Structure formats: structure tokens, C-alpha cells
């Protein structure tokens, strides 16, 4: 089992490094400047994290936070920014690209025949790799950028699935987290592709930067696992402070609401509203996704109101009955201590019943 944990930890981080290197290669090919290869040095952070995780955690993850996912974001996001900002990603001609692909296929066949007839297998493999790389280079830049976006989000979900989990998170919680990540990744991809493909947006450099900033902000939810885990709280703090007890009991639900309002649907709604209200940009998909963001934000606020009212009702009922209000996410020892104290008080009450009024002795006695 430990061997599989180490293997999953290494393979997942290797996939992260390879994908980020592909992004750096595309930036260097588009910009035609070798200095952008310096972006590959960001992968040293991921290599350092891999060594520390293998040494101190035996490859397993941490509680509430995934450093590997966070460092992967640091490695790949700058490359995607540069590809989106570059003016070459605005337009793409299909016919020239198709001609280039056909020519590269012909070159591939010729190189295969020549290498097979004259030289050895090693040279044949090298020539095949060169031709394959040249063929990939002829693909349209917009196709490359969209493919990097798609594989980036897919690799986030698959990588989180392959990464070994820590002792604090269960398989059931991980499955819930992965299902949430799939829906979140689809919404983020729709936001980036749908807004950046608008021609009026491409002409405005400030709008591109604003959309990419919101897109980057929305990606910060992936390294966190708070959506499926409850935050532990101490009995003394939860008994004295109502907000602490509320956060303890509904931490996962409150985190989901906060992510939707402040990290994903809320910022997406603001950006789309600015596009329609200030810049007068309208299309069918933009209006539809704006309405969808409004609906999600409204439902999240409704969910927050329901949780607050339910918590208030529970606290009032327990305060009237004089019961000890314990948080369900507290450690078992704390709940057992409170329950044991109540049972001891009940036993003492039964062992020493209240004295009844003494009756007057009868005359017969």
C-alpha cells in the first residue's frame, strides 16, 4: 500500500510538471523569445514540495489544503495568461492550418521511409519525434490555448483524485469533492471561453486582464478541501459564542456558500453585468449565463437564510430545555464527557430521591 501511495504521489506531480512545460513551450513558440523558458523554473517549487511531502508525510496529503495543486496553479497560470493576452490568439485561419498539417504529414511519411531504408531505429525515432513536434506546431494558436485550458481543468480533477489522501479526509468526502470539482471546472471553462471569445472583449486590453484576474481568483478554490470537512471546535468556545457554534456545525455548507458568492458565481455575475451594462455587449449565451449566475446567487442566499433560521430554532429549543448544546463536529471525547456528566447527574438524582412529607403516626401504632 505504501508503494502505491508513493507511486501515485510521484506520477501525479510528474503529470503536473509535464503539462506546465507544454504551456511554457507554447508561450516560447508564440512569443518567439527563448527567455520565456525561465517560466519552467517555477516547477522547482513543485519538485521541492514533492521532496518535502515524501520525507515528512510519506506521500500523503495535508488537511484542508493541497500544496501540490496550489503549486501547479502557480506553474501553469502565467503561461495561460501570456497565451490569452498575445494578439496572435485572436484570429485563426482554418485553411492555412490545414495545408500545413498536410505538408507535415507528407514530411512525416518521407522521413519514415528514408530513415527506415538508410539508418537505424534510433535515428528513425528521433526523426519521427521532430516531425511530430513540427506537426503540433502548425496547429492554430486558439486551438492550442483552448486545449491547454481544457486539459488544465481535467488534470486538476484527475490529479486531485490520484493524489494520496490524508488521514483527515475519507473516501466518501473525496468523492463528494471530486463531483463538486467537475461542475466547478465546467463553469470556469464556460466563463473563460465564452467571454474571451467575444470580439469586442478581444479589442479591449483592460477587459482581458480583468476577466483573466477573475478567472485566476476562481481557481483558488481547487487547493482547498473545506467544502467537505467540518472544522473542529472546542466545547467551551462553542458553548459561549453563537457564531463559533454556527461555524462549527455548518462549516462545510457555509464554505460552499462563500465560494459561490465570493469566488465563483458572484464575481462571474459582476463581470457579465459590466459587459452588458457598461460596454453594451449582448449575445444569447452571455444573457443565459448571467441569468444562471443570478439564480445560483439567489439560491445560495436562500440556503444561508434557511441554515441561520434552523440554527436559531435549535439553540432556542435547547436553551429552554436547559440542555447542553454540543457541536456534532466536536471530538468524541468532548461529547462523551458532556453526555457522561448528564448521566451522572441523572443517577445521583435517582439515587437520592426528594424527601416526601412525613405523615403523622396513626393512633393504632
Coordinates of C-alpha atoms in Angstrom, one line a residue:
X1 CA 0.0 0.0 0.0
X2 CA 2.8 2.4 0.8
X3 CA 4.4 1.7 -2.5
X4 CA 1.1 2.7 -4.3
X5 CA 0.9 5.8 -2.3
X6 CA 4.4 6.9 -3.3
X7 CA 3.8 5.9 -6.9
X8 CA 0.5 8.0 -7.1
X9 CA 2.2 11.0 -5.5
X10 CA 5.1 10.9 -8.0
X11 CA 3.0 10.2 -11.1
X12 CA 0.5 12.9 -10.3
X13 CA 3.2 15.5 -9.8
X14 CA 5.0 14.4 -12.9
X15 CA 1.9 15.0 -14.9
X16 CA 1.6 18.5 -13.4
X17 CA 5.2 19.2 -14.4
X18 CA 4.8 17.9 -18.0
X19 CA 1.7 19.9 -18.6
X20 CA 3.2 23.1 -17.3
X21 CA 6.3 22.5 -19.5
X22 CA 4.0 22.2 -22.5
X23 CA 2.4 25.5 -21.6
X24 CA 5.9 27.1 -21.4
X25 CA 6.8 25.6 -24.7
X26 CA 3.7 27.1 -26.4
X27 CA 4.5 30.6 -24.9
X28 CA 8.0 30.4 -26.2
X29 CA 6.8 29.3 -29.7
X30 CA 4.2 32.0 -29.8
X31 CA 6.4 34.8 -28.5
X32 CA 9.4 33.6 -30.4
X33 CA 11.7 34.6 -27.5
X34 CA 13.7 31.9 -25.6
X35 CA 13.7 34.0 -22.4
X36 CA 10.2 32.7 -21.6
X37 CA 11.7 29.3 -20.9
X38 CA 12.5 30.8 -17.5
X39 CA 8.9 30.1 -16.6
X40 CA 9.9 26.5 -16.4
X41 CA 11.9 27.3 -13.2
X42 CA 8.6 27.6 -11.4
X43 CA 8.4 23.8 -11.4
X44 CA 11.3 23.8 -9.0
X45 CA 8.8 24.7 -6.3
X46 CA 6.7 21.7 -7.2
X47 CA 9.8 19.5 -7.1
X48 CA 10.7 20.9 -3.6
X49 CA 7.2 20.2 -2.4
X50 CA 7.4 16.7 -3.7
X51 CA 10.6 16.0 -1.7
X52 CA 9.2 17.5 1.5
X53 CA 5.9 15.6 1.2
X54 CA 7.7 12.3 0.6
X55 CA 10.0 12.9 3.5
X56 CA 7.6 14.2 6.2
X57 CA 4.2 12.9 5.1
X58 CA 5.3 9.7 3.2
X59 CA 3.5 11.0 0.1
X60 CA 0.1 11.6 1.8
X61 CA -1.8 14.8 1.6
X62 CA -2.5 17.6 4.2
X63 CA -5.6 18.6 6.0
X64 CA -7.8 21.2 4.3
X65 CA -5.1 22.2 1.7
X66 CA -3.3 20.6 -1.2
X67 CA 0.1 22.2 -1.8
X68 CA 0.7 20.2 -5.0
X69 CA -2.5 21.6 -6.6
X70 CA -1.6 25.2 -5.5
X71 CA 1.9 25.0 -6.9
X72 CA 0.6 23.5 -10.1
X73 CA -1.6 26.6 -10.4
X74 CA 1.5 28.8 -9.9
X75 CA 3.3 26.9 -12.7
X76 CA 0.6 26.9 -15.4
X77 CA -1.5 30.0 -14.9
X78 CA 1.3 32.5 -16.1
X79 CA 1.6 30.6 -19.3
X80 CA -2.2 30.7 -19.9
X81 CA -2.2 34.4 -19.2
X82 CA 0.5 35.1 -21.8
X83 CA -1.2 32.9 -24.4
X84 CA -4.6 34.7 -23.9
X85 CA -3.0 38.2 -23.9
X86 CA -1.0 37.6 -27.0
X87 CA -2.6 39.1 -30.1
X88 CA -2.0 36.0 -32.2
X89 CA -4.6 34.1 -30.3
X90 CA -7.3 36.5 -31.5
X91 CA -7.6 35.1 -35.0
X92 CA -7.2 31.8 -36.6
X93 CA -7.4 30.8 -40.3
X94 CA -8.5 27.2 -40.8
X95 CA -7.4 26.7 -44.4
X96 CA -3.7 27.7 -43.9
X97 CA -3.5 25.4 -40.9
X98 CA -5.0 22.5 -42.8
X99 CA -2.4 23.0 -45.6
X100 CA 0.4 23.0 -43.1
X101 CA -0.9 19.8 -41.4
X102 CA -1.0 18.1 -44.8
X103 CA 2.5 19.1 -45.6
X104 CA 3.8 17.9 -42.3
X105 CA 2.1 14.5 -42.8
X106 CA 3.9 14.2 -46.2
X107 CA 7.2 15.1 -44.5
X108 CA 6.4 12.5 -41.8
X109 CA 5.9 9.8 -44.4
X110 CA 9.1 10.8 -46.3
X111 CA 11.2 10.8 -43.2
X112 CA 9.9 7.5 -42.1
X113 CA 10.8 5.9 -45.4
X114 CA 14.2 7.4 -45.6
X115 CA 15.1 6.5 -42.0
X116 CA 13.8 3.0 -42.5
X117 CA 15.9 2.4 -45.6
X118 CA 19.2 4.0 -44.6
X119 CA 19.7 4.5 -40.9
X120 CA 18.9 2.7 -37.7
X121 CA 15.9 2.6 -35.4
X122 CA 17.3 5.3 -33.1
X123 CA 17.5 7.9 -35.9
X124 CA 14.1 6.9 -37.1
X125 CA 12.6 7.6 -33.6
X126 CA 14.4 11.0 -33.5
X127 CA 13.2 12.0 -36.9
X128 CA 9.6 10.9 -36.1
X129 CA 9.7 12.9 -32.9
X130 CA 10.9 16.0 -34.8
X131 CA 8.2 15.7 -37.4
X132 CA 5.6 15.1 -34.8
X133 CA 6.6 18.3 -32.9
X134 CA 6.6 20.3 -36.1
X135 CA 3.1 19.0 -36.9
X136 CA 1.9 20.1 -33.5
X137 CA 3.5 23.5 -34.0
X138 CA 1.3 24.1 -37.1
X139 CA -1.9 23.7 -35.1
X140 CA -3.8 27.0 -34.7
X141 CA -2.9 29.0 -31.7
X142 CA -6.5 29.4 -30.5
X143 CA -6.9 25.6 -30.6
X144 CA -3.8 25.2 -28.6
X145 CA -4.9 27.7 -26.0
X146 CA -8.3 26.1 -25.6
X147 CA -6.8 22.7 -25.4
X148 CA -4.5 23.8 -22.6
X149 CA -7.5 25.3 -20.8
X150 CA -9.4 22.0 -21.1
X151 CA -6.6 19.7 -20.2
X152 CA -5.7 22.0 -17.3
X153 CA -9.1 21.7 -15.7
X154 CA -9.3 18.0 -16.4
X155 CA -5.9 17.4 -14.9
X156 CA -6.9 19.3 -11.7
X157 CA -9.8 16.9 -11.2
X158 CA -7.9 13.8 -12.1
X159 CA -4.8 14.9 -10.2
X160 CA -6.8 15.5 -7.1
X161 CA -8.3 12.0 -7.5
X162 CA -4.9 10.4 -7.9
X163 CA -3.1 12.3 -5.1
X164 CA -3.0 10.2 -1.9
X165 CA -5.4 11.5 0.7
X166 CA -4.5 12.2 4.3
X167 CA -5.9 10.6 7.4
X168 CA -8.3 13.6 7.9
X169 CA -10.4 13.1 4.8
X170 CA -12.4 9.9 3.9
X171 CA -13.1 8.3 0.6
X172 CA -16.7 9.5 0.8
X173 CA -15.6 13.1 1.3
X174 CA -13.1 12.8 -1.6
X175 CA -15.9 11.5 -3.9
X176 CA -18.1 14.5 -3.0
X177 CA -15.2 16.9 -3.5
X178 CA -14.4 15.4 -7.0
X179 CA -18.0 15.8 -8.1
X180 CA -18.0 19.4 -7.0
X181 CA -14.8 20.0 -8.9
X182 CA -16.2 18.6 -12.1
X183 CA -19.1 21.1 -12.0
X184 CA -16.9 23.9 -10.9
X185 CA -14.4 23.2 -13.7
X186 CA -17.2 23.2 -16.3
X187 CA -18.5 26.6 -15.1
X188 CA -15.0 28.1 -15.1
X189 CA -14.2 26.9 -18.6
X190 CA -17.5 28.3 -19.9
X191 CA -16.7 31.6 -18.3
X192 CA -13.2 31.9 -19.8
X193 CA -14.1 30.6 -23.3
X194 CA -17.4 32.4 -23.6
X195 CA -16.3 35.9 -22.5
X196 CA -12.8 35.9 -24.1
X197 CA -14.2 34.7 -27.5
X198 CA -16.3 37.9 -27.8
X199 CA -14.7 40.2 -30.5
X200 CA -15.4 43.4 -28.6
X201 CA -13.7 42.0 -25.5
X202 CA -10.6 41.0 -27.5
X203 CA -10.2 44.6 -28.6
X204 CA -10.1 45.8 -25.0
X205 CA -6.8 45.0 -23.2
X206 CA -8.2 46.1 -19.8
X207 CA -11.2 43.8 -20.2
X208 CA -9.0 40.8 -21.0
X209 CA -6.9 41.4 -17.9
X210 CA -10.0 41.8 -15.7
X211 CA -11.5 38.6 -17.0
X212 CA -8.3 36.7 -16.5
X213 CA -7.9 38.1 -13.0
X214 CA -11.4 36.8 -12.1
X215 CA -10.6 33.5 -13.7
X216 CA -7.4 33.2 -11.7
X217 CA -9.3 34.1 -8.5
X218 CA -11.9 31.4 -9.2
X219 CA -9.1 28.8 -9.5
X220 CA -8.0 29.3 -5.9
X221 CA -10.8 27.1 -4.6
X222 CA -9.3 23.9 -6.0
X223 CA -6.4 23.5 -3.5
X224 CA -8.9 23.7 -0.6
X225 CA -10.9 20.8 0.9
X226 CA -13.1 22.8 3.3
X227 CA -16.2 22.0 1.2
X228 CA -16.5 18.5 2.6
X229 CA -14.8 18.8 6.0
X230 CA -16.1 20.2 9.3
X231 CA -13.9 22.5 11.3
X232 CA -13.3 21.2 14.8
X233 CA -14.2 23.4 17.7
X234 CA -13.8 23.3 21.4
X235 CA -16.8 22.8 23.7
X236 CA -16.0 25.9 25.8
X237 CA -15.9 28.2 22.7
X238 CA -18.9 26.7 21.1
X239 CA -21.0 26.9 24.3
X240 CA -20.2 30.6 24.8
X241 CA -20.2 32.0 21.3
X242 CA -23.1 31.6 18.9
X243 CA -21.1 32.4 15.7
X244 CA -18.4 29.8 16.7
X245 CA -21.1 27.1 17.2
X246 CA -22.7 28.1 13.9
X247 CA -19.4 27.8 12.0
X248 CA -18.7 24.5 13.8
X249 CA -22.0 22.9 12.9
X250 CA -22.3 24.1 9.3
X251 CA -18.7 24.7 8.3
X252 CA -18.9 22.8 5.0
X253 CA -22.2 24.3 4.0
X254 CA -21.0 27.8 4.8
X255 CA -17.8 27.3 2.8
X256 CA -19.8 26.2 -0.2
X257 CA -22.0 29.3 0.1
X258 CA -18.9 31.5 0.5
X259 CA -17.2 30.0 -2.5
X260 CA -20.3 30.5 -4.7
X261 CA -20.9 34.1 -3.6
X262 CA -17.3 35.5 -3.4
X263 CA -15.1 33.2 -5.6
X264 CA -17.2 31.9 -8.4
X265 CA -20.8 32.9 -9.2
X266 CA -20.7 36.3 -7.6
X267 CA -17.6 37.5 -9.5
X268 CA -18.8 35.9 -12.7
X269 CA -22.1 37.7 -12.4
X270 CA -20.3 41.1 -11.8
X271 CA -18.1 40.7 -14.9
X272 CA -21.0 39.7 -17.1
X273 CA -23.2 42.5 -15.8
X274 CA -20.4 45.0 -16.5
X275 CA -20.1 43.7 -20.1
X276 CA -23.8 44.1 -20.7
X277 CA -24.4 47.3 -18.7
X278 CA -21.4 49.4 -19.3
X279 CA -19.9 48.0 -22.6
X280 CA -23.3 47.2 -24.2
X281 CA -22.1 43.7 -25.2
X282 CA -25.1 41.3 -25.7
X283 CA -25.4 37.8 -27.0
X284 CA -27.6 34.9 -26.3
X285 CA -25.1 32.9 -24.3
X286 CA -23.9 35.9 -22.2
X287 CA -27.5 36.6 -21.2
X288 CA -28.2 33.0 -20.4
X289 CA -25.1 32.6 -18.1
X290 CA -25.9 35.9 -16.4
X291 CA -29.4 34.7 -15.6
X292 CA -27.9 31.4 -14.3
X293 CA -25.5 33.3 -12.0
X294 CA -28.3 35.4 -10.6
X295 CA -30.3 32.2 -9.9
X296 CA -27.4 30.5 -8.2
X297 CA -26.6 33.5 -6.0
X298 CA -30.2 33.8 -5.0
X299 CA -30.5 30.2 -4.1
X300 CA -27.3 30.4 -2.1
X301 CA -28.6 33.4 -0.1
X302 CA -31.8 31.4 0.4
X303 CA -29.8 28.5 1.7
X304 CA -27.9 30.7 4.1
X305 CA -31.2 32.1 5.5
X306 CA -32.5 28.6 6.0
X307 CA -29.4 27.5 7.8
X308 CA -29.5 30.5 10.1
X309 CA -33.2 30.1 11.0
X310 CA -32.7 26.4 11.6
X311 CA -29.7 27.0 13.8
X312 CA -31.6 29.8 15.8
X313 CA -34.6 27.5 16.3
X314 CA -32.3 24.7 17.6
X315 CA -30.5 27.0 20.0
X316 CA -33.7 28.4 21.4
X317 CA -35.2 25.0 21.9
X318 CA -32.2 23.7 23.7
X319 CA -31.9 26.8 25.9
X320 CA -35.5 26.5 27.0
X321 CA -35.0 22.8 27.9
X322 CA -31.7 23.6 29.7
X323 CA -29.8 21.1 27.6
X324 CA -26.1 21.3 26.8
X325 CA -25.8 22.3 23.1
X326 CA -22.8 20.3 21.7
X327 CA -21.5 20.6 18.2
X328 CA -21.8 17.5 16.1
X329 CA -18.3 18.0 14.7
X330 CA -16.6 18.1 18.1
X331 CA -14.3 15.3 19.1
X332 CA -15.9 12.2 20.5
X333 CA -14.3 12.7 23.9
X334 CA -15.8 16.1 24.4
X335 CA -19.3 14.9 23.5
X336 CA -18.8 11.8 25.7
X337 CA -17.7 14.0 28.6
X338 CA -20.8 16.2 28.4
X339 CA -23.1 13.1 28.0
X340 CA -21.4 11.3 30.9
X341 CA -21.8 14.3 33.1
X342 CA -25.5 14.5 32.4
X343 CA -25.9 10.7 33.1
X344 CA -24.0 11.1 36.4
X345 CA -26.3 13.9 37.4
X346 CA -29.3 11.7 36.5
X347 CA -28.0 8.8 38.5
X348 CA -27.5 11.0 41.5
X349 CA -31.0 12.3 41.2
X350 CA -32.4 8.7 41.1
X351 CA -30.2 7.5 43.9
X352 CA -31.3 10.3 46.2
X353 CA -35.0 11.0 45.6
X354 CA -36.5 14.1 47.1
X355 CA -37.9 13.6 50.6
X356 CA -41.6 13.2 50.9
X357 CA -43.6 14.9 53.6
X358 CA -43.7 12.8 56.7
X359 CA -47.1 11.5 57.6
X360 CA -48.5 11.8 61.1
X361 CA -48.3 8.5 63.0
X362 CA -51.6 6.7 63.4
X363 CA -53.2 6.1 66.8
X364 CA -53.0 2.3 66.3
X365 CA -49.2 2.5 66.5

